[in-house]
CSV table of C-alpha atoms and ligand atoms in Angstrom, one decimal:
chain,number,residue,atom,x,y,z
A,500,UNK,CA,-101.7,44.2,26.4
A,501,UNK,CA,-101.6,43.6,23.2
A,502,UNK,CA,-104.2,43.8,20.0
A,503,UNK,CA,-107.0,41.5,19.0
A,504,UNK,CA,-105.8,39.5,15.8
A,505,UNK,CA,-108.0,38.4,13.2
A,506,UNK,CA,-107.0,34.9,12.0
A,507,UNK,CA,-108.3,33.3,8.9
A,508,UNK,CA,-106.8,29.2,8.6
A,509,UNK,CA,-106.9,27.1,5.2
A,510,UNK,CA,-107.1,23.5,6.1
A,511,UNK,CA,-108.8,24.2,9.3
A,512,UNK,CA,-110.2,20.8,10.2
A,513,UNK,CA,-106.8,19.0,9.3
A,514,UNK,CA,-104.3,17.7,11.8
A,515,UNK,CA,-102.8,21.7,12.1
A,516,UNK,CA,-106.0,23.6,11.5
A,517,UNK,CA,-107.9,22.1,14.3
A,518,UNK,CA,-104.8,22.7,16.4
A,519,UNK,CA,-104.6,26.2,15.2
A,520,UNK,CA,-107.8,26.9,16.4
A,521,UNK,CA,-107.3,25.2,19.9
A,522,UNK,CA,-104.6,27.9,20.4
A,523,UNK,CA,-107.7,30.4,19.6
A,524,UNK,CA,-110.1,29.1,22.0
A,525,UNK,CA,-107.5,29.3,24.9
A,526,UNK,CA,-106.8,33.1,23.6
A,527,UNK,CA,-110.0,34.4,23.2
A,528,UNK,CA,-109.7,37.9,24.1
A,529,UNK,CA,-106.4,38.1,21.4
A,530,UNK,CA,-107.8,36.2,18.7
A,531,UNK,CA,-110.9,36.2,16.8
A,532,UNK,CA,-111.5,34.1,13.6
A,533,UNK,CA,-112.9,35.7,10.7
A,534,UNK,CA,-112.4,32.6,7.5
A,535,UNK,CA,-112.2,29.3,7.2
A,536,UNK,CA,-111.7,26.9,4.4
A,537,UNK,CA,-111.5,22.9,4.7
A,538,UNK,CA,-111.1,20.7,2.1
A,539,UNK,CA,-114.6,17.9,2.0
A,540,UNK,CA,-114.8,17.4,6.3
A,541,UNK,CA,-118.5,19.2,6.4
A,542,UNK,CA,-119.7,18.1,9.2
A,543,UNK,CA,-116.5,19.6,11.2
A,544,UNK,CA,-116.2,22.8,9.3
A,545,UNK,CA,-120.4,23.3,10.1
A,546,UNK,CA,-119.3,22.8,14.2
A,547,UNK,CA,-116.3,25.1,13.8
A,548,UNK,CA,-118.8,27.6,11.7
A,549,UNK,CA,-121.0,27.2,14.6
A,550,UNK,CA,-118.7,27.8,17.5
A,551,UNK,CA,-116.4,30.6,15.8
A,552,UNK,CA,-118.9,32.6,13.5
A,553,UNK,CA,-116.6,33.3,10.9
A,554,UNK,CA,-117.8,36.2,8.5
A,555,UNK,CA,-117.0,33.4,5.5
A,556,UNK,CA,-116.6,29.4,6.0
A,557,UNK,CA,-115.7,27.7,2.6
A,558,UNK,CA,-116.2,24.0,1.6
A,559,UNK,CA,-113.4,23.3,-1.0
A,560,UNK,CA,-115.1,19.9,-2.4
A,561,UNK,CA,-118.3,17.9,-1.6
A,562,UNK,CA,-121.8,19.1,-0.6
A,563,UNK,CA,-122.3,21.4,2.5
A,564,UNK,CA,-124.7,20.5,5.4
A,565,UNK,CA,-128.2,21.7,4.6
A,566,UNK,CA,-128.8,24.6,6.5
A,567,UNK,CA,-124.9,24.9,7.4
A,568,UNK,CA,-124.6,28.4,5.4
A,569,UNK,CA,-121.1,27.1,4.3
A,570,UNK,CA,-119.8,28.3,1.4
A,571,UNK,CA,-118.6,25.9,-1.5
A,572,UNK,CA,-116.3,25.3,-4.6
A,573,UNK,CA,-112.3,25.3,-4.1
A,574,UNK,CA,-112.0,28.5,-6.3
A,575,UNK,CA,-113.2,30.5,-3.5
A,576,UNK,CA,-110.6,29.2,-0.9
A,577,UNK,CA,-108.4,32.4,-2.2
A,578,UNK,CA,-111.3,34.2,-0.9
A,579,UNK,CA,-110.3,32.8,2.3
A,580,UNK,CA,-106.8,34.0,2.1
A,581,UNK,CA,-107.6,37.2,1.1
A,582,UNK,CA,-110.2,38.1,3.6
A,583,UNK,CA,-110.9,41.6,4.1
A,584,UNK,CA,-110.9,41.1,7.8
A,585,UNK,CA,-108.3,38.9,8.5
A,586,UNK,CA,-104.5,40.1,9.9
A,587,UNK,CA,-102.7,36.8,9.4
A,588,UNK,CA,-103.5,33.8,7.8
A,589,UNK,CA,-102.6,30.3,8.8
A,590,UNK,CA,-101.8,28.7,5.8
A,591,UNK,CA,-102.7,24.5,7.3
A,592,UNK,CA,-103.3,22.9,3.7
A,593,UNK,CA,-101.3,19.8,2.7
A,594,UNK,CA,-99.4,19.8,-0.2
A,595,UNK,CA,-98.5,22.0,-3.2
A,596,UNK,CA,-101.8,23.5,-3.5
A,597,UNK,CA,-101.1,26.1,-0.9
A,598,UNK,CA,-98.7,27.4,-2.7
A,599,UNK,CA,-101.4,30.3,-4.5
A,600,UNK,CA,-103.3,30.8,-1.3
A,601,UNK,CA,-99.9,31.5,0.3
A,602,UNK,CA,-99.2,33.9,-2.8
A,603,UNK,CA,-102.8,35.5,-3.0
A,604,UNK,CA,-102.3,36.5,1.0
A,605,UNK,CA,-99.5,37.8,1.0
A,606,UNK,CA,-100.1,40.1,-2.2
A,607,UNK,CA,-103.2,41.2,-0.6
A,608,UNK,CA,-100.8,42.9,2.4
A,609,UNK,CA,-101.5,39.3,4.8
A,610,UNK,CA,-98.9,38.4,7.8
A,611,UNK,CA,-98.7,34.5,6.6
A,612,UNK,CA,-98.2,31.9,9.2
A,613,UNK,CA,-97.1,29.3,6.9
A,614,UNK,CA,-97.6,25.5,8.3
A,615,UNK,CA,-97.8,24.6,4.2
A,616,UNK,CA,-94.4,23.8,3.8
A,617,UNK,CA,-94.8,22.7,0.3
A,618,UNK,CA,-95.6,26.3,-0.6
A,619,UNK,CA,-91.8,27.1,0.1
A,620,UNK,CA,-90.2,23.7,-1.5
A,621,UNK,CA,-92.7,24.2,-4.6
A,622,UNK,CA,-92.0,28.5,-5.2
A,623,UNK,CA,-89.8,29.7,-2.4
A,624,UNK,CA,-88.1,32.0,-4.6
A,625,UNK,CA,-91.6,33.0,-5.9
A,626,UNK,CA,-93.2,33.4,-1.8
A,627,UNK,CA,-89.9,34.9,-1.1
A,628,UNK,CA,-89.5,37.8,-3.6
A,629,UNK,CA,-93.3,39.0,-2.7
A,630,UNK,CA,-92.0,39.5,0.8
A,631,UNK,CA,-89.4,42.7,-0.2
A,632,UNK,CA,-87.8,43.6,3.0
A,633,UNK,CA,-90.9,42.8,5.2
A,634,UNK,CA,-89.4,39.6,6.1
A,635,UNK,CA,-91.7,39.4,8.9
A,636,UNK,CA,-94.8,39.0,7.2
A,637,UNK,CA,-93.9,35.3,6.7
A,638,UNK,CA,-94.2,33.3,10.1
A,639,UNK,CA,-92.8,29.7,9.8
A,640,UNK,CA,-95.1,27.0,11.6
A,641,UNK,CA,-93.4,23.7,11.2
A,642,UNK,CA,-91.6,23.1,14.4
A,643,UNK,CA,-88.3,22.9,13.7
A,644,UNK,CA,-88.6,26.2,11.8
A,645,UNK,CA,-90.4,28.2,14.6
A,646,UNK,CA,-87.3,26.7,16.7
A,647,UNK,CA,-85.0,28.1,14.1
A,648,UNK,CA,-86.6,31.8,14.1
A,649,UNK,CA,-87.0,32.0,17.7
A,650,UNK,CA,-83.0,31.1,17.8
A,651,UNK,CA,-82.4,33.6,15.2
A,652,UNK,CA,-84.8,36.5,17.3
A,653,UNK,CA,-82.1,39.2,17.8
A,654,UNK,CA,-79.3,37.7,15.9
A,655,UNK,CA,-77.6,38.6,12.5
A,656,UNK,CA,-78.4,36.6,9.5
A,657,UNK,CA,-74.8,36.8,8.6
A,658,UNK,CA,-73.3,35.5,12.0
A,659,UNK,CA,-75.1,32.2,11.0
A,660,UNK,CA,-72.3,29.3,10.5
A,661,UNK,CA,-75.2,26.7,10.1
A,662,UNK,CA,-78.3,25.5,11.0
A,663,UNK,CA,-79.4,22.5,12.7
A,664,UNK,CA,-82.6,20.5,11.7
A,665,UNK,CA,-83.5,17.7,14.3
A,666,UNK,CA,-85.4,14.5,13.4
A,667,UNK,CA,-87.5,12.3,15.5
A,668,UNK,CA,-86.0,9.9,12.8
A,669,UNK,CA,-89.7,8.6,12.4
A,670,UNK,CA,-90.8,4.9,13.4
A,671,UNK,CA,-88.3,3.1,11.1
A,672,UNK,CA,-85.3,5.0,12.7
A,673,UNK,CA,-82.6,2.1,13.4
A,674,UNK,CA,-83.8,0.0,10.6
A,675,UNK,CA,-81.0,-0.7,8.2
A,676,UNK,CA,-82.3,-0.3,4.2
A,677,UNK,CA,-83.2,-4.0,4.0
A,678,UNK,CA,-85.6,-3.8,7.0
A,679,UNK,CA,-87.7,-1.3,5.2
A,680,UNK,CA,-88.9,-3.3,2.0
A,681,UNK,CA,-92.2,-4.8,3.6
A,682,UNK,CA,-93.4,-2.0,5.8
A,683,UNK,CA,-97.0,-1.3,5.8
A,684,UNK,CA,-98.8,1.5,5.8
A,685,UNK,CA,-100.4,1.2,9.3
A,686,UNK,CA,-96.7,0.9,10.9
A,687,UNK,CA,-95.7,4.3,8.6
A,688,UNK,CA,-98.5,6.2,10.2
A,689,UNK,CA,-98.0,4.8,13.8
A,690,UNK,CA,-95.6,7.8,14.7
A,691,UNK,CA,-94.0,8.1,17.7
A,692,UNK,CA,-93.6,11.4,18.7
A,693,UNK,CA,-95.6,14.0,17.0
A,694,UNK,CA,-99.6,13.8,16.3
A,695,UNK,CA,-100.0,14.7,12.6
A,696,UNK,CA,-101.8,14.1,9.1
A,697,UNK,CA,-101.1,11.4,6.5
A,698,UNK,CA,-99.5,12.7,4.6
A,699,UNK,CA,-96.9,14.2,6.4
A,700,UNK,CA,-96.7,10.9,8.8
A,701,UNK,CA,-95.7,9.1,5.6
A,702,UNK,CA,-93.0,12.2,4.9
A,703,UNK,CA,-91.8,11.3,7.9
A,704,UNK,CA,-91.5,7.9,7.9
A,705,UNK,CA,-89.5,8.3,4.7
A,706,UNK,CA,-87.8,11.6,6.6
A,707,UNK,CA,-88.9,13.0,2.9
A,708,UNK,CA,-90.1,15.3,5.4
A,709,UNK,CA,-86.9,16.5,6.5
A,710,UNK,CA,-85.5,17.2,3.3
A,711,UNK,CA,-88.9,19.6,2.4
A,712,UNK,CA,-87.9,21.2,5.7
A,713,UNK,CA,-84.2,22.0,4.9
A,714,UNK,CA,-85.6,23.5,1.4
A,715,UNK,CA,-87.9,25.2,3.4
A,716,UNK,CA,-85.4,26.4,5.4
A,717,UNK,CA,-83.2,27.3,2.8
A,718,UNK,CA,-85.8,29.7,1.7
A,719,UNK,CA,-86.8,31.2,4.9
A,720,UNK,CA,-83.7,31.9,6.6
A,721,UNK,CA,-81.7,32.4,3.1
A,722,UNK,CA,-79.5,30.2,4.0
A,723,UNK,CA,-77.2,27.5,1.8
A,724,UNK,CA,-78.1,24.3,1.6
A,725,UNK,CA,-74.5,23.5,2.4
A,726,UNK,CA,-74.8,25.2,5.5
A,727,UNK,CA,-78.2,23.1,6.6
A,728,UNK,CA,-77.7,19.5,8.0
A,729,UNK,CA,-80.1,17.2,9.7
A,730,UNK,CA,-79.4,15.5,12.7
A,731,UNK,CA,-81.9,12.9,14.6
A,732,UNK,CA,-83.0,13.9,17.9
A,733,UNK,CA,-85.6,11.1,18.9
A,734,UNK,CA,-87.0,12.7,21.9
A,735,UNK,CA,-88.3,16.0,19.9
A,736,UNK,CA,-87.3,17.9,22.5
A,737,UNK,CA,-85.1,20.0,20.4
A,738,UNK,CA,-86.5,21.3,17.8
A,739,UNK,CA,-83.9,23.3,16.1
A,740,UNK,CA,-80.2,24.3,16.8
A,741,UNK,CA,-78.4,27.5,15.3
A,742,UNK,CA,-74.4,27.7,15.7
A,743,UNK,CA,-73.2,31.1,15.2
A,744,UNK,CA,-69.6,32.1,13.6
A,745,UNK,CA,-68.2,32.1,17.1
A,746,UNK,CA,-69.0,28.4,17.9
A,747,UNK,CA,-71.8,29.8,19.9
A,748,UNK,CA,-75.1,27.3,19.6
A,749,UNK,CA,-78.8,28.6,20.3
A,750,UNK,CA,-81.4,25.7,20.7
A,751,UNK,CA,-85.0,25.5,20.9
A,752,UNK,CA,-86.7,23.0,23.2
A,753,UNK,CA,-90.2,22.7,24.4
A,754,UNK,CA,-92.4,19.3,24.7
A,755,UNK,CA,-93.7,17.7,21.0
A,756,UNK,CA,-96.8,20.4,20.8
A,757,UNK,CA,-97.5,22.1,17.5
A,758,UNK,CA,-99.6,24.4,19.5
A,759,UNK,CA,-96.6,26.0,20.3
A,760,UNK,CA,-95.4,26.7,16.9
A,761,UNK,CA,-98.9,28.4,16.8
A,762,UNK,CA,-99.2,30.0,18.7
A,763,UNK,CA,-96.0,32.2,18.7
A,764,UNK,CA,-96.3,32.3,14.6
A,765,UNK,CA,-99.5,34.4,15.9
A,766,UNK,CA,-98.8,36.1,18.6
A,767,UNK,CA,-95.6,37.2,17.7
A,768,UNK,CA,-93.3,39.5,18.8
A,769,UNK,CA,-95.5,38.4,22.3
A,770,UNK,CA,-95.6,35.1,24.0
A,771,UNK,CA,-98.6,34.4,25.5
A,772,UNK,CA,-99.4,31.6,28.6
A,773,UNK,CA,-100.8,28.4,28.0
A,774,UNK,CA,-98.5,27.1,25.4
A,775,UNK,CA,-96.4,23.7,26.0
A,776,UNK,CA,-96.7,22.0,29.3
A,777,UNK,CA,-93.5,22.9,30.8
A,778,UNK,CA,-90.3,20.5,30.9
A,779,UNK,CA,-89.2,18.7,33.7
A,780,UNK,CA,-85.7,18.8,32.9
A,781,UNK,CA,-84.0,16.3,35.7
A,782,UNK,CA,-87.1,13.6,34.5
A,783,UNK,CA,-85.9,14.5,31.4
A,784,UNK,CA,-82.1,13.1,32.2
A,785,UNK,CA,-80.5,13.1,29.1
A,786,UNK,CA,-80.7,14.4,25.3
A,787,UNK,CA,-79.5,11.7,23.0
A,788,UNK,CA,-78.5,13.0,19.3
A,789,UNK,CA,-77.6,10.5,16.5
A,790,UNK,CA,-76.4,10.8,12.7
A,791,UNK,CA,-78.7,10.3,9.7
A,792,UNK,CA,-78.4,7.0,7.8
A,793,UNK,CA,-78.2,8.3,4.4
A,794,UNK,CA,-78.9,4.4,3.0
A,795,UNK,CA,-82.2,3.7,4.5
A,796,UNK,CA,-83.8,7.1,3.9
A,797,UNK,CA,-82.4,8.5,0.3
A,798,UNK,CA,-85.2,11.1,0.4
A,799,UNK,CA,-83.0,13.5,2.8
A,800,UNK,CA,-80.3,13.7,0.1
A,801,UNK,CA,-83.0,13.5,-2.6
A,802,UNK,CA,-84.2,16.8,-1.4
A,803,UNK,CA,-80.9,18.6,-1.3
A,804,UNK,CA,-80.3,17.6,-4.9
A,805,UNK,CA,-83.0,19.2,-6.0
A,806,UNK,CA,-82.3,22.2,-4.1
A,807,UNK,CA,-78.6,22.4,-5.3
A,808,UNK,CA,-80.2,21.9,-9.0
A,809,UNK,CA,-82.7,24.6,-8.2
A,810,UNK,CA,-85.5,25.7,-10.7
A,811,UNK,CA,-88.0,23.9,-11.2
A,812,UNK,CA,-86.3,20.8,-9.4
A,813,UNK,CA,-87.5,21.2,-5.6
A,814,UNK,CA,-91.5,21.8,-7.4
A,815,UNK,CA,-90.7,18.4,-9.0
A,816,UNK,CA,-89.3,16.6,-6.3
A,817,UNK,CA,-92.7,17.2,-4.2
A,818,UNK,CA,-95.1,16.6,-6.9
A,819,UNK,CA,-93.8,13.7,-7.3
A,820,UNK,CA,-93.3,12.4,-3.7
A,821,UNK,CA,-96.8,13.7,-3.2
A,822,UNK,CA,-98.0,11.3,-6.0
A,823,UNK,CA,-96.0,8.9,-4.6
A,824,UNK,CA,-97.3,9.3,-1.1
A,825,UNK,CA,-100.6,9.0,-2.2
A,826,UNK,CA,-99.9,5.6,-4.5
A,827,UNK,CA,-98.2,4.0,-0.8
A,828,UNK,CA,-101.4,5.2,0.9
A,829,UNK,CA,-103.4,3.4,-1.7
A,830,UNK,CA,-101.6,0.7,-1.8
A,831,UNK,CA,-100.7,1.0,-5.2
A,832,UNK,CA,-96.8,1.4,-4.3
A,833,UNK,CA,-94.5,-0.1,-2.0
A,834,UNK,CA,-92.6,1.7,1.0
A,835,UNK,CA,-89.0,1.8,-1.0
A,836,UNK,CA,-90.9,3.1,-4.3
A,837,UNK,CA,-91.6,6.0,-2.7
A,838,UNK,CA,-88.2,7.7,-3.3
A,839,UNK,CA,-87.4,5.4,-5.9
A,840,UNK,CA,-90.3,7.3,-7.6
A,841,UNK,CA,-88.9,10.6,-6.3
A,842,UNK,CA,-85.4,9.9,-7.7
A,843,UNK,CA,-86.7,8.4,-11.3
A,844,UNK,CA,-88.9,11.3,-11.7
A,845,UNK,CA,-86.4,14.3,-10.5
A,846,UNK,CA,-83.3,12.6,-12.7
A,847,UNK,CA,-85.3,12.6,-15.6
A,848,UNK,CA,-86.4,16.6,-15.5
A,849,UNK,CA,-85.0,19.1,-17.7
A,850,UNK,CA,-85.3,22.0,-15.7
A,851,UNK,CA,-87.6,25.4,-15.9
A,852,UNK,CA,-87.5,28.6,-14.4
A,853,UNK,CA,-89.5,29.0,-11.3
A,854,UNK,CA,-92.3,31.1,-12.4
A,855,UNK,CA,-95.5,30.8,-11.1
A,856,UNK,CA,-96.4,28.8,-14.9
A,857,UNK,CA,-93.0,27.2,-14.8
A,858,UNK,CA,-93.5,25.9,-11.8
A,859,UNK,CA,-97.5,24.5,-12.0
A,860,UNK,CA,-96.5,22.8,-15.3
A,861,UNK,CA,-93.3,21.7,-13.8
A,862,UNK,CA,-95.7,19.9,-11.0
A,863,UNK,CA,-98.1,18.7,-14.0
A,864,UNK,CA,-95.2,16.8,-15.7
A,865,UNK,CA,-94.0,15.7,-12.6
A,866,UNK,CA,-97.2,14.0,-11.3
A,867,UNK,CA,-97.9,12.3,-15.1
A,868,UNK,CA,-93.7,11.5,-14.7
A,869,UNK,CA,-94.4,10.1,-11.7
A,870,UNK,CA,-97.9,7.9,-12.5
A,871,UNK,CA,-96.0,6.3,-15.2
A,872,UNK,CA,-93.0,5.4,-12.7
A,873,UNK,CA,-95.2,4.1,-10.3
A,874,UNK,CA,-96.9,2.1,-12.9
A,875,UNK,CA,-94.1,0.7,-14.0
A,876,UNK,CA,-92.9,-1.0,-10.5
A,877,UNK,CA,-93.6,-4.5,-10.2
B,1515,LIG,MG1,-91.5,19.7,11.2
């Protein structure tokens, strides 16, 4: 049998975090949580303080419970990442502000199991280059990139001829550009396949959230983006597909269930029981696969242009479709003007290196860039 791991999880009463401790609850004589942070949900962070008895539960924003014991202020959310105690930490905050937490864990010798994806499209070369050769220490939690690494488990890097990404294609998927101009926000979040945040619902609605995950990709696998393509899948059965130099294809397949991911980001090298209910492949009947439409979701090609342009450019692209998210959320912006935004903001940057200061004042610009753009929209 294997060890007992001590998990710490950022974002842990999001969409991801709460799942992330799920997996714990079922494991309890593998896994023991020792930190949490969540960003202003109290209330929830005070139960999961109560059932798990972390050593350290931090409140990023807002006023704990009285008599909760939580700790508060976001500065101490590295404090989180960096616990003493903890083994691996599950990186579950939205957006480009996991991308120090994801630094500050893994400089302090953490196994990262990284569901932040923004961390990697914002400073991959930066979360990269702190891994050396102890590749492993990063653990990738977004589906299709768990898919990817499991199809990869026992393969050579250089065999790889190119690597699959499937997409659900979202709840607009078979709408033609001109059918997408009056969506609302309520049908971008009504997602038919996969049970997640906001945010990323509206990412995928957009399939923004498909050109992240080839960046991401990119990154983790060190692989060309000319060797990454995206093909919709809207079952989510398969998750990921690699195809080796000899024609050869490995795919991943389990039910929709990012408990999955999870749980083998954490229990890795080991699979444990009780992860997705099994498939019933004959119900199942057939696996239909379809081709992007490049018109109606821009963002997909968005995202590899900024990868191609490298720098600063992928840090810029998300800042602003993070600020543009947000503005569609608010109603403040319209579903097209999100990667209008995205593509006014990113044609208009000169470029930086990607530092750690290059690439938080590359984000800064980008989310003033991208204020004024929205503005500007009538
Ligand atoms: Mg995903």
């Amino acid at each position: 049998m294997g060890t007992m791991k001590r998990i710490a999880i950022l974002g842990s009463t999001g969409s991801i975090g709460t799942q992330a401790l799920d997996v714990v609850r079922k494991h309890p004589d593998r896994f023991r949580v020792v930190a949490l942070a969540a960003g202003s949900n109290g209330e929830r962070l005070a139960e999961q303080a109560d059932e798990f008895a972390p050593l350290l539960a931090v409140l990023a924003s807002g006023e704990p419970p009285a008599g909760s014991g939580l700790a508060s202020g976001a500065e101490r959310i590295v404090e989180v990442a960096t616990h003493p105690e903890a083994d691996v930490v599950v990186n579950a905050l939205v957006g480009s502000v996991g991308l120090v937490p994801t630094l500050a864990a893994l400089d302090a010798g953490k196994r990262v199991a990284l569901a932040n994806k923004e961390s990697l499209v914002a400073g991959g070369d930066l979360v990269m280059g702190r891994l050396g050769d102890r590749a492993d220490r990063l653990l990738p939690v977004d589906s299709e990139h768990s898919a990817i690494f499991q199809c990869l488990a026992g393969n050579r890097l250089g065999d790889v001829r190119r690597i699959l990404l499937t997409a659900s294609g979202g709840p607009f998927r078979g709408r033609a550009r001109a059918g997408l101009a009056g969506v609302t926000v309520e049908e971008a979040l009504a997602h038919p396949t996969w049970r997640m945040g906001r945010k990323i619902t509206v990412d995928s609605a957009t399939m923004m959230n498909k050109g992240l995950e080839a960046i991401e990709a990119h990154h983790l696998f060190g692989v060309a983006m000319d060797r990454i393509e995206v093909v919709v899948h809207p079952r989510s059965i398969v998750h990921g597909i690699v195809e080796f130099a000899d024609g050869s294809c490995l795919a991943q397949a389990s039910r929709p269930d990012m408990r999955l991911a999870l749980q083998v980001a954490l229990a890795w090298p080991e699979r444990l029981g009780g992860g997705a209910e099994p498939l019933d492949w004959p119900a199942i009947g057939s696996l239909e696969f379809e081709p992007l439409d490049g018109a109606a979701f821009p963002a997909v090609a968005l995202a590899f242009e900024a990868a191609r342009l490298g720098g600063t450019h992928p840090a810029v692209l998300n800042a602003a479709n993070e600020e543009a998210v947000a503005a569609f959320l608010g109603r403040r912006l319209d579903f097209l003007g999100i990667p209008w935004v995205v593509e006014r903001v990113l044609s208009s940057h000169a470029g930086g290196p990607p530092t750690l200061e290059g690439v938080l004042e590359a984000e800064r610009w980008a989310r003033a860039a991208a204020m004024r753009v929205i503005a500007s929209r009538t």
